[in-house]
PDB file of C-alpha atoms in Angstrom:
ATOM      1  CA  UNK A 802      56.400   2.225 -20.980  1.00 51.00           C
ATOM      2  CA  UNK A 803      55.403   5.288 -18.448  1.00 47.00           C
ATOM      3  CA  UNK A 804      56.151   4.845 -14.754  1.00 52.00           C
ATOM      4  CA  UNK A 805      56.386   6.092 -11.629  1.00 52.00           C
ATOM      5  CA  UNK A 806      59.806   8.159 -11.172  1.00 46.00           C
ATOM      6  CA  UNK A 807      62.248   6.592  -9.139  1.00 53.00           C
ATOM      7  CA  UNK A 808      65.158   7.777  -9.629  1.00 50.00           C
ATOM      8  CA  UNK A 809      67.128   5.017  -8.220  1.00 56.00           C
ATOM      9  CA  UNK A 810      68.192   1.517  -9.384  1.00 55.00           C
ATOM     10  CA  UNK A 811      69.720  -1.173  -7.375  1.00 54.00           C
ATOM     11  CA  UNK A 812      73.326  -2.153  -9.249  1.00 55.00           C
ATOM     12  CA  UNK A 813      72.255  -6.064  -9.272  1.00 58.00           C
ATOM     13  CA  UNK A 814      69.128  -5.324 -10.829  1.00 67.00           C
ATOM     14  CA  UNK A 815      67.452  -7.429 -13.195  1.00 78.00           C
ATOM     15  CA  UNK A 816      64.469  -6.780 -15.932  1.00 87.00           C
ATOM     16  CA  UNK A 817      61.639  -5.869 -14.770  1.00 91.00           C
ATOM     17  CA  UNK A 818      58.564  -6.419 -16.828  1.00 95.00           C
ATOM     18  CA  UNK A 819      54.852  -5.227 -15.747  1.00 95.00           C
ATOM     19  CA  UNK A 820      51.029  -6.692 -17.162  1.00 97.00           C
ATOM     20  CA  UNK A 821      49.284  -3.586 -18.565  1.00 95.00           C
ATOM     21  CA  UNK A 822      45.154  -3.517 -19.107  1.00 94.00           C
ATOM     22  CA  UNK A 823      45.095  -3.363 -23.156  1.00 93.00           C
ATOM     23  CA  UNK A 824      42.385  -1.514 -24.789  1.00 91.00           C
ATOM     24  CA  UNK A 825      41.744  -3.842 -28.021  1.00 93.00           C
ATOM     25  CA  UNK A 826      39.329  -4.092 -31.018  1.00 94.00           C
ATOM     26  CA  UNK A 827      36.357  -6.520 -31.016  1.00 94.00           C
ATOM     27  CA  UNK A 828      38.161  -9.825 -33.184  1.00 95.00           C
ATOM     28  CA  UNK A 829      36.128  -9.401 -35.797  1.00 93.00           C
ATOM     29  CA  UNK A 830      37.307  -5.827 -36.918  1.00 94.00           C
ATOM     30  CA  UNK A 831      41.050  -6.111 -35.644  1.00 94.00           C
ATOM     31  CA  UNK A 832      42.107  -7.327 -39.205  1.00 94.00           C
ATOM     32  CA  UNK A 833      41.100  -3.844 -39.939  1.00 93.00           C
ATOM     33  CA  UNK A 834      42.848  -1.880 -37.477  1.00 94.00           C
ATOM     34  CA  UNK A 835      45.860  -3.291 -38.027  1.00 93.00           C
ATOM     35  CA  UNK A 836      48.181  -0.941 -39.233  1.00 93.00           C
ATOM     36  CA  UNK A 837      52.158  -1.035 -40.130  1.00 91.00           C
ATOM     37  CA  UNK A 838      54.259   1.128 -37.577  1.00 90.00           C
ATOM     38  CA  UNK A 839      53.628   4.643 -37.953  1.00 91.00           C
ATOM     39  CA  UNK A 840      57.367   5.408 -39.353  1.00 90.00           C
ATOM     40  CA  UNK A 841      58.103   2.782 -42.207  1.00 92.00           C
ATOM     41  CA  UNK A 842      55.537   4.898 -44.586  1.00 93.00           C
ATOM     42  CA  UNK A 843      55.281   8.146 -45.990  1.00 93.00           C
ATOM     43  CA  UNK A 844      52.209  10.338 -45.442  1.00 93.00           C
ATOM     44  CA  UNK A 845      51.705   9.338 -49.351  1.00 94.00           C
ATOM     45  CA  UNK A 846      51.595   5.411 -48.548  1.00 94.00           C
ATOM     46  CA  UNK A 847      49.700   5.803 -45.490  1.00 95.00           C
ATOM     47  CA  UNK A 848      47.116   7.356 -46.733  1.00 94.00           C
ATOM     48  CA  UNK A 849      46.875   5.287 -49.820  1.00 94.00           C
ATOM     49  CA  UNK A 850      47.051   2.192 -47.125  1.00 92.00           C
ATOM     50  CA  UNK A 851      43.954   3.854 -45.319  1.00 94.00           C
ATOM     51  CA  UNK A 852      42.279   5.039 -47.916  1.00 92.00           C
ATOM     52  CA  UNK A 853      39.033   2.629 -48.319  1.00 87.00           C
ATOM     53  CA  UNK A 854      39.797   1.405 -44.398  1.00 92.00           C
ATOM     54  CA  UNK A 855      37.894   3.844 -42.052  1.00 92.00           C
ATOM     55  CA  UNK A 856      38.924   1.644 -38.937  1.00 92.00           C
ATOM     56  CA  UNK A 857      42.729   1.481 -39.829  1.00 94.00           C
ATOM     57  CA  UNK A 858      44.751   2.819 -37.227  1.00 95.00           C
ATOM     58  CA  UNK A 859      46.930   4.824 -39.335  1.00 96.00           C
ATOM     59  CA  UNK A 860      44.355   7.659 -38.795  1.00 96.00           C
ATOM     60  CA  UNK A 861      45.450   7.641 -35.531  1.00 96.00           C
ATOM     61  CA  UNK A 862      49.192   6.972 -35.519  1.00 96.00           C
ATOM     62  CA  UNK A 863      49.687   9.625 -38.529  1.00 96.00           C
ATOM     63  CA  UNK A 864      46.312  12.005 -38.462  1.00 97.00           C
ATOM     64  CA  UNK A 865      47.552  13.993 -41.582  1.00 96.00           C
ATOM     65  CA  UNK A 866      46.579  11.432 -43.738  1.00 96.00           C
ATOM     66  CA  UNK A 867      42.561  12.860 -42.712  1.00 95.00           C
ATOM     67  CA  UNK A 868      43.947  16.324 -43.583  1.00 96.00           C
ATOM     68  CA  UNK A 869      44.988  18.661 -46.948  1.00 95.00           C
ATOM     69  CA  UNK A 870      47.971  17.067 -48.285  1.00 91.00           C
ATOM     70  CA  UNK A 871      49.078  20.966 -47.509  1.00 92.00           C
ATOM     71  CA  UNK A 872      48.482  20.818 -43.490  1.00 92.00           C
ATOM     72  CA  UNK A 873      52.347  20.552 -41.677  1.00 93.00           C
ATOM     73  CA  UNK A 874      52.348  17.342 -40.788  1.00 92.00           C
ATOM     74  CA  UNK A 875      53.555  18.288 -37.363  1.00 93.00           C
ATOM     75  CA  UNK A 876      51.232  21.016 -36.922  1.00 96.00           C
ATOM     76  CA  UNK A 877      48.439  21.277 -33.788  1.00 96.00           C
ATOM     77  CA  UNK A 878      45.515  20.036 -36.332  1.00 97.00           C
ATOM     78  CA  UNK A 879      47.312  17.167 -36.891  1.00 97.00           C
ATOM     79  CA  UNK A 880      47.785  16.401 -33.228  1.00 97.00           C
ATOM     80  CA  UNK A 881      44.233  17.263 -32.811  1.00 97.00           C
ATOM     81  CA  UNK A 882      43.031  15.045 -35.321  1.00 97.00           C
ATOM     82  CA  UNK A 883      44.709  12.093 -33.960  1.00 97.00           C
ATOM     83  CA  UNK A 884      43.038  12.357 -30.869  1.00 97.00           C
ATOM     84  CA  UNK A 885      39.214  12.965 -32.212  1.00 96.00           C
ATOM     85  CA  UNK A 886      40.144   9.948 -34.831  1.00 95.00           C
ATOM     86  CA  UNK A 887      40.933   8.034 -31.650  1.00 93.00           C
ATOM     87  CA  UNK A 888      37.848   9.100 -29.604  1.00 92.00           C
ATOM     88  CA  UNK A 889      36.005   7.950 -33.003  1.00 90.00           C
ATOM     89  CA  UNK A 890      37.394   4.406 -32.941  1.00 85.00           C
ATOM     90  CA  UNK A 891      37.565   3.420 -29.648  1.00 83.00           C
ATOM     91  CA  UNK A 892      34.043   4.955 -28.716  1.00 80.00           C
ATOM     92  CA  UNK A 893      32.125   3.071 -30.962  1.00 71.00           C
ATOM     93  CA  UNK A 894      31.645  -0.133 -28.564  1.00 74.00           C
ATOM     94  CA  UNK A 895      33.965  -2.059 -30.254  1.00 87.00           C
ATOM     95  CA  UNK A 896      36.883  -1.989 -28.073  1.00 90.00           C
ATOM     96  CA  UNK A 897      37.365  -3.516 -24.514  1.00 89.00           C
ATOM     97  CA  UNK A 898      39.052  -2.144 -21.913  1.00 90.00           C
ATOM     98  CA  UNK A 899      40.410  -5.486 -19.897  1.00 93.00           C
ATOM     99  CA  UNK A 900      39.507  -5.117 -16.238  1.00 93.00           C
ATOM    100  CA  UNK A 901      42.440  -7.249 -15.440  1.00 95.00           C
ATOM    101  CA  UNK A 902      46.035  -6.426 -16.075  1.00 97.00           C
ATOM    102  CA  UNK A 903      47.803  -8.826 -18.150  1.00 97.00           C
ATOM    103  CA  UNK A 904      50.682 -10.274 -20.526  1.00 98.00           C
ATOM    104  CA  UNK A 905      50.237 -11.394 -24.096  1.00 98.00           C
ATOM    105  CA  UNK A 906      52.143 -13.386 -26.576  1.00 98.00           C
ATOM    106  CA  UNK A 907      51.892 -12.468 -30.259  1.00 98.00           C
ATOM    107  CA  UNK A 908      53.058 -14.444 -33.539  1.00 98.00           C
ATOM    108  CA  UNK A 909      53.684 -13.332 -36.660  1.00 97.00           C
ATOM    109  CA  UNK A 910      54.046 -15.845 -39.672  1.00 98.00           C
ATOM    110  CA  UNK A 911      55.200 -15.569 -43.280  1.00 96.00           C
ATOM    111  CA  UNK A 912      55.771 -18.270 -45.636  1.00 94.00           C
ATOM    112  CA  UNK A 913      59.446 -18.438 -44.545  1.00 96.00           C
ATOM    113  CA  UNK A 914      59.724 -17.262 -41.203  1.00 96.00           C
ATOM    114  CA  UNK A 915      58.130 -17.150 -37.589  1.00 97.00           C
ATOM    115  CA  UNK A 916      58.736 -15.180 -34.641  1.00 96.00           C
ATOM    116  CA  UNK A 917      56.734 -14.736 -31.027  1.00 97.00           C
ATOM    117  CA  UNK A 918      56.837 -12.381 -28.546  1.00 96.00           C
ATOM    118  CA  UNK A 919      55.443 -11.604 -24.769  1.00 97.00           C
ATOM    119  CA  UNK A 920      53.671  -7.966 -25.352  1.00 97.00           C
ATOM    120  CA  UNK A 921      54.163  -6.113 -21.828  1.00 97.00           C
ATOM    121  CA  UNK A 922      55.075  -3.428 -20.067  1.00 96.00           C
ATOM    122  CA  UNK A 923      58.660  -2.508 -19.467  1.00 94.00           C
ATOM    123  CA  UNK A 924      60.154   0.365 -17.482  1.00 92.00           C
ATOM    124  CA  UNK A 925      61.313   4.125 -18.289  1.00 93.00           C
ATOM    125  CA  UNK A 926      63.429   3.648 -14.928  1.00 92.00           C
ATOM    126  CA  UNK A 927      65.226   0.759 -16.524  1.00 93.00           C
ATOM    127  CA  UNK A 928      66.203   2.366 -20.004  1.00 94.00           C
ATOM    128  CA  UNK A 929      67.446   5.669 -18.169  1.00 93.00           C
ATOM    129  CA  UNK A 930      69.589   3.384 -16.252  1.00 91.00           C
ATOM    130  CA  UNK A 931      70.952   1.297 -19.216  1.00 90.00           C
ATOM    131  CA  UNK A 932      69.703  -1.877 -18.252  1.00 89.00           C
ATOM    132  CA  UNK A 933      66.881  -1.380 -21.301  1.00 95.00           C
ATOM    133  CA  UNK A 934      70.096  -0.827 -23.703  1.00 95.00           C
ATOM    134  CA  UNK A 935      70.150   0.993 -27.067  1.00 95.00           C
ATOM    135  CA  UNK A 936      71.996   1.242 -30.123  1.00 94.00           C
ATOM    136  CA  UNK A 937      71.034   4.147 -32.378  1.00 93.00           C
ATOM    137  CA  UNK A 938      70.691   7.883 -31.463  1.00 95.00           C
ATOM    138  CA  UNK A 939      67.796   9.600 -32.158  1.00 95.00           C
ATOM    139  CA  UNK A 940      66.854  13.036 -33.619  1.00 95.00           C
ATOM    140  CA  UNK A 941      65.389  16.045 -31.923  1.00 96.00           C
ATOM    141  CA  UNK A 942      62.469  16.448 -34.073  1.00 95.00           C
ATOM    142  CA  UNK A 943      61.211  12.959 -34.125  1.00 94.00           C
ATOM    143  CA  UNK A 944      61.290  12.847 -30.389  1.00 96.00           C
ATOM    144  CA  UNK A 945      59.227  16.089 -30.496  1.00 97.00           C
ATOM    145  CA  UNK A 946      56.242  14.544 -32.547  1.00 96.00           C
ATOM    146  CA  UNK A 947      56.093  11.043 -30.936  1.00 96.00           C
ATOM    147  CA  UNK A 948      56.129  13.053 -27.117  1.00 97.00           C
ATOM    148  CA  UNK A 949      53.214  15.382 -28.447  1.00 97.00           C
ATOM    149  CA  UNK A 950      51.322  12.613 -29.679  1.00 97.00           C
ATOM    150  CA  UNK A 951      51.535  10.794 -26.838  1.00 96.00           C
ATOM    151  CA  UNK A 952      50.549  13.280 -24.607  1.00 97.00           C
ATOM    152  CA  UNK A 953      47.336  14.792 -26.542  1.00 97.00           C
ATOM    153  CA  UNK A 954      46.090  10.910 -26.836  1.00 95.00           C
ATOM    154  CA  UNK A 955      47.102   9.775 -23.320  1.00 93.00           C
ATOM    155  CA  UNK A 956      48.544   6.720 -24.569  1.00 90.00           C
ATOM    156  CA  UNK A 957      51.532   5.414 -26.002  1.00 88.00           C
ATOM    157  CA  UNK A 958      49.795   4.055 -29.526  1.00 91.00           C
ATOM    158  CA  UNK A 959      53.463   2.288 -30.971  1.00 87.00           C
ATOM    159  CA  UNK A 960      54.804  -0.654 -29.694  1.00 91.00           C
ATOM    160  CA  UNK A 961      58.565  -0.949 -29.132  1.00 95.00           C
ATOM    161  CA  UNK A 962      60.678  -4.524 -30.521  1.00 95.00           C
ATOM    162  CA  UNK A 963      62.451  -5.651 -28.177  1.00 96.00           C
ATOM    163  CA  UNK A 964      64.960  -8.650 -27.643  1.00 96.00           C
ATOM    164  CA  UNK A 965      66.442 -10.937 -24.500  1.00 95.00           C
ATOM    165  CA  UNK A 966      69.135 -13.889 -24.184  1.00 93.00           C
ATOM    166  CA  UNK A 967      66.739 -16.540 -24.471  1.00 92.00           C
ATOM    167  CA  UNK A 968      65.553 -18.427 -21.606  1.00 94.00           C
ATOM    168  CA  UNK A 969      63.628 -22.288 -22.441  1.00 96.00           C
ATOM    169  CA  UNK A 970      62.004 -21.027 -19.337  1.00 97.00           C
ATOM    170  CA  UNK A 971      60.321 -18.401 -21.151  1.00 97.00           C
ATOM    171  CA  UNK A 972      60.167 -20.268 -24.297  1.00 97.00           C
ATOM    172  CA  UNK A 973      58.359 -22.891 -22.137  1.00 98.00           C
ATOM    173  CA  UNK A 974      55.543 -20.535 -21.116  1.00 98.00           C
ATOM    174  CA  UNK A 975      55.241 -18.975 -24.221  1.00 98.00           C
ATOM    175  CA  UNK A 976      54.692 -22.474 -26.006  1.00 97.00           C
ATOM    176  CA  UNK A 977      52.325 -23.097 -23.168  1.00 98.00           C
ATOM    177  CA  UNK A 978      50.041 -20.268 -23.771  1.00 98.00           C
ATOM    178  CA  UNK A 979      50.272 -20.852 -27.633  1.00 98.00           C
ATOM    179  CA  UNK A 980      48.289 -24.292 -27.496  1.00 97.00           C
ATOM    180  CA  UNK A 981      45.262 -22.364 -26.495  1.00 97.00           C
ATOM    181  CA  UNK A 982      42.569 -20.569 -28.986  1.00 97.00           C
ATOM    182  CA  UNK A 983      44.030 -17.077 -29.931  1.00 98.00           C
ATOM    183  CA  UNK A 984      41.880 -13.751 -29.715  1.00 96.00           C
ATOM    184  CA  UNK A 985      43.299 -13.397 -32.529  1.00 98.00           C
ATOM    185  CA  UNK A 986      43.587 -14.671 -35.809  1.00 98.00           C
ATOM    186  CA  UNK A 987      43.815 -13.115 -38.842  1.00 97.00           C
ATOM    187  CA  UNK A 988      46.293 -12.458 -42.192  1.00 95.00           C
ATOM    188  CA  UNK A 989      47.140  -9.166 -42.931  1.00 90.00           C
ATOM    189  CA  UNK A 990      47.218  -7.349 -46.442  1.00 85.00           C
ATOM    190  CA  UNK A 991      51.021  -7.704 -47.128  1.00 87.00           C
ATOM    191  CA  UNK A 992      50.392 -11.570 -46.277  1.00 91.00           C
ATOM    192  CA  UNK A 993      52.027 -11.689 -42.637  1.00 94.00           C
ATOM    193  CA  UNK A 994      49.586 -13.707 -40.412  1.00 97.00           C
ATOM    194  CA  UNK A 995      48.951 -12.426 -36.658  1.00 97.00           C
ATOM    195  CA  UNK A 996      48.024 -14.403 -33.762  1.00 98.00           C
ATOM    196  CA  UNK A 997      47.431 -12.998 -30.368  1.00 98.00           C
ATOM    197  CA  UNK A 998      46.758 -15.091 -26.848  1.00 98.00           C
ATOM    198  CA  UNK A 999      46.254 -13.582 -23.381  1.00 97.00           C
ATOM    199  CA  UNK A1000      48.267 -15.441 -20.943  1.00 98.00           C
ATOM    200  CA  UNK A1001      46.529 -17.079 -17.787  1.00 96.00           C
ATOM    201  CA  UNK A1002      46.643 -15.328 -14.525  1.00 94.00           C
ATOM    202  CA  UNK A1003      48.786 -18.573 -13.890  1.00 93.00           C
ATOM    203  CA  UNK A1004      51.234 -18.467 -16.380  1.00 97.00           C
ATOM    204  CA  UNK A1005      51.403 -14.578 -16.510  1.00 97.00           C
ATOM    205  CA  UNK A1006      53.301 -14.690 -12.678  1.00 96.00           C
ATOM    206  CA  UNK A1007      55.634 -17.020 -13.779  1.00 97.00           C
ATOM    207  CA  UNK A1008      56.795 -15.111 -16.746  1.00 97.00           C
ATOM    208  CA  UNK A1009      56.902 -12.084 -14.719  1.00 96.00           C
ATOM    209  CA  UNK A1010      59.333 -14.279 -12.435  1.00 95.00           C
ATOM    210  CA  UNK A1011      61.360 -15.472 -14.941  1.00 96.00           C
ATOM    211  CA  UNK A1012      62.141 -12.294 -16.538  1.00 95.00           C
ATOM    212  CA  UNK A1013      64.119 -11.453 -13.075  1.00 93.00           C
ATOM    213  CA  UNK A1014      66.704 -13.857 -14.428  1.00 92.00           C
ATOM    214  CA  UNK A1015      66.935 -11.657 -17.537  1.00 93.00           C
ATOM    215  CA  UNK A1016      70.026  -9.154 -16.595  1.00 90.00           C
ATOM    216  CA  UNK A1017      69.208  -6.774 -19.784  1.00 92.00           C
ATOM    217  CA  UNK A1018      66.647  -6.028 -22.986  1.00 95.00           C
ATOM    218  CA  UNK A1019      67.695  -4.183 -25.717  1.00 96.00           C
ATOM    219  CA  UNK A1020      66.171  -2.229 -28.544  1.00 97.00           C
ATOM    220  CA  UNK A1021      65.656  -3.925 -31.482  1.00 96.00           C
ATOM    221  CA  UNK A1022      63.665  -1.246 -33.152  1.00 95.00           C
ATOM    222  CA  UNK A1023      61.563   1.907 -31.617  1.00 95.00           C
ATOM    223  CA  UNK A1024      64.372   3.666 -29.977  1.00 96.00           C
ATOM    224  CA  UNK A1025      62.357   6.953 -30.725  1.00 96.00           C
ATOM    225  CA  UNK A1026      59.215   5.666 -29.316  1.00 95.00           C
ATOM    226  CA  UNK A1027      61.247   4.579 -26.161  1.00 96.00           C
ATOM    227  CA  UNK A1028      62.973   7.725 -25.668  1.00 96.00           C
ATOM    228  CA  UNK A1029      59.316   9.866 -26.468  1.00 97.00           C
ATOM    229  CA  UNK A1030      57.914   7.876 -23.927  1.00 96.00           C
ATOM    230  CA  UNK A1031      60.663   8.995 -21.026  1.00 96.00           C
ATOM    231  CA  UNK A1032      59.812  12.346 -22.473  1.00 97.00           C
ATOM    232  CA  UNK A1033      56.244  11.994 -21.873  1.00 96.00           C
ATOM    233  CA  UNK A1034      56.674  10.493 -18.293  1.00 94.00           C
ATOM    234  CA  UNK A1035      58.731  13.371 -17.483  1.00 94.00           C
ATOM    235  CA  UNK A1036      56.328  16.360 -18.603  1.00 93.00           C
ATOM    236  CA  UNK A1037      53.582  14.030 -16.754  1.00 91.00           C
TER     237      UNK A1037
END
């Protein structure tokens, strides 16, 4: 969610969402990346979730878990850590870099319950504004670590939930690009089933379009990650 500053936003301005080049796991290992948001476990469970999974990207999103249980978990070796545990993953030829920029639209499944989603790029300008609107405050300190992780990796590594006033435009498209073969296809350990689809060079302009008509998105969950991220395009 970094962008170029401009400080200015037109007062009959709508959402604005951007295609991004993702840097993603070969299919046949992204079962075991896949890791649960960095915040909704202790250093205790996510190590115990990573424990026999070298390729889980909790050693990234919370590096302590690779150090003493006695290391500060905000402390510079932990920082550190997260970005040689990256370098490790991500050099090992099993990610791609996509050398076109582009939307996504990802489905999670339980046994009671489905929900999909366009993954994208939305802007800093827009939240600073109020037209990407929250509803929690957040603390100091958690700000802190999120910003300095961001900035030693050089990426923005947790995904922020957000939610619209549906359009069956955007439904449409969605639906569209959810007939075709997913990258991805997998069930997770807690039993949640992902499915991921890149979105044709077709269908990715329209959605972009469509999301003009959207007058606001708000923050479901990640308002930290949101407001580390204007952080982090600030000091950059």
């Amino acid at each position: 969610m970094i962008d170029e500053f401009n400080p200015s936003i037109p007062a009959n301005h709508m959402a604005t969402i951007h295609p991004f080049r993702a840097f993603r796991p070969a299919p046949d290992i992204a079962a075991r990346v896949a890791a649960v948001p960095y915040d909704v476990v202790s250093t205790v469970e996510a190590r115990s979730l990573a424990d026999a999974e070298p390729l889980s990207f909790l050693r990234v999103l919370r590096a302590e878990i690779d150090l003493p249980s006695t290391e500060n978990p905000y402390a510079h070796s932990v920082y550190n850590r997260a970005v040689q545990n990256f370098e490790t993953l991500t050099q090992a030829g099993r990610y791609t870099f996509e050398a076109e920029p582009s939307l996504y639209c990802y489905q999670l499944t339980t046994d009671t319950h489905e929900q999909t989603g366009v993954a994208m790029c939305c802007s800093i300008n827009e939240y600073e504004h109020g037209l990407i609107k929250k509803h929690e405050h957040t603390r100091r300190d958690k700000e802190d670590d999120r910003t300095r992780h961001m900035l030693a990796l050089g990426a923005q590594t947790g995904t922020v939930f957000l939610t619209y006033r549906a359009l069956t435009t955007i439904d449409e498209l969605v639906d569209r690009t959810c007939e075709e073969v997913p990258i991805y296809d997998f069930e997770a350990t807690d039993n949640v089933r992902h499915k991921l689809w890149r979105v044709s060079s077709e269908l990715k302009s329209e959605i972009v379009n469509e999301f003009r008509s959207v007058p606001a998105l708000y923050i479901a969950d990640g308002h930290h990650r949101v407001a580390s991220a204007a952080r982090a395009r600030f000091e950059l």
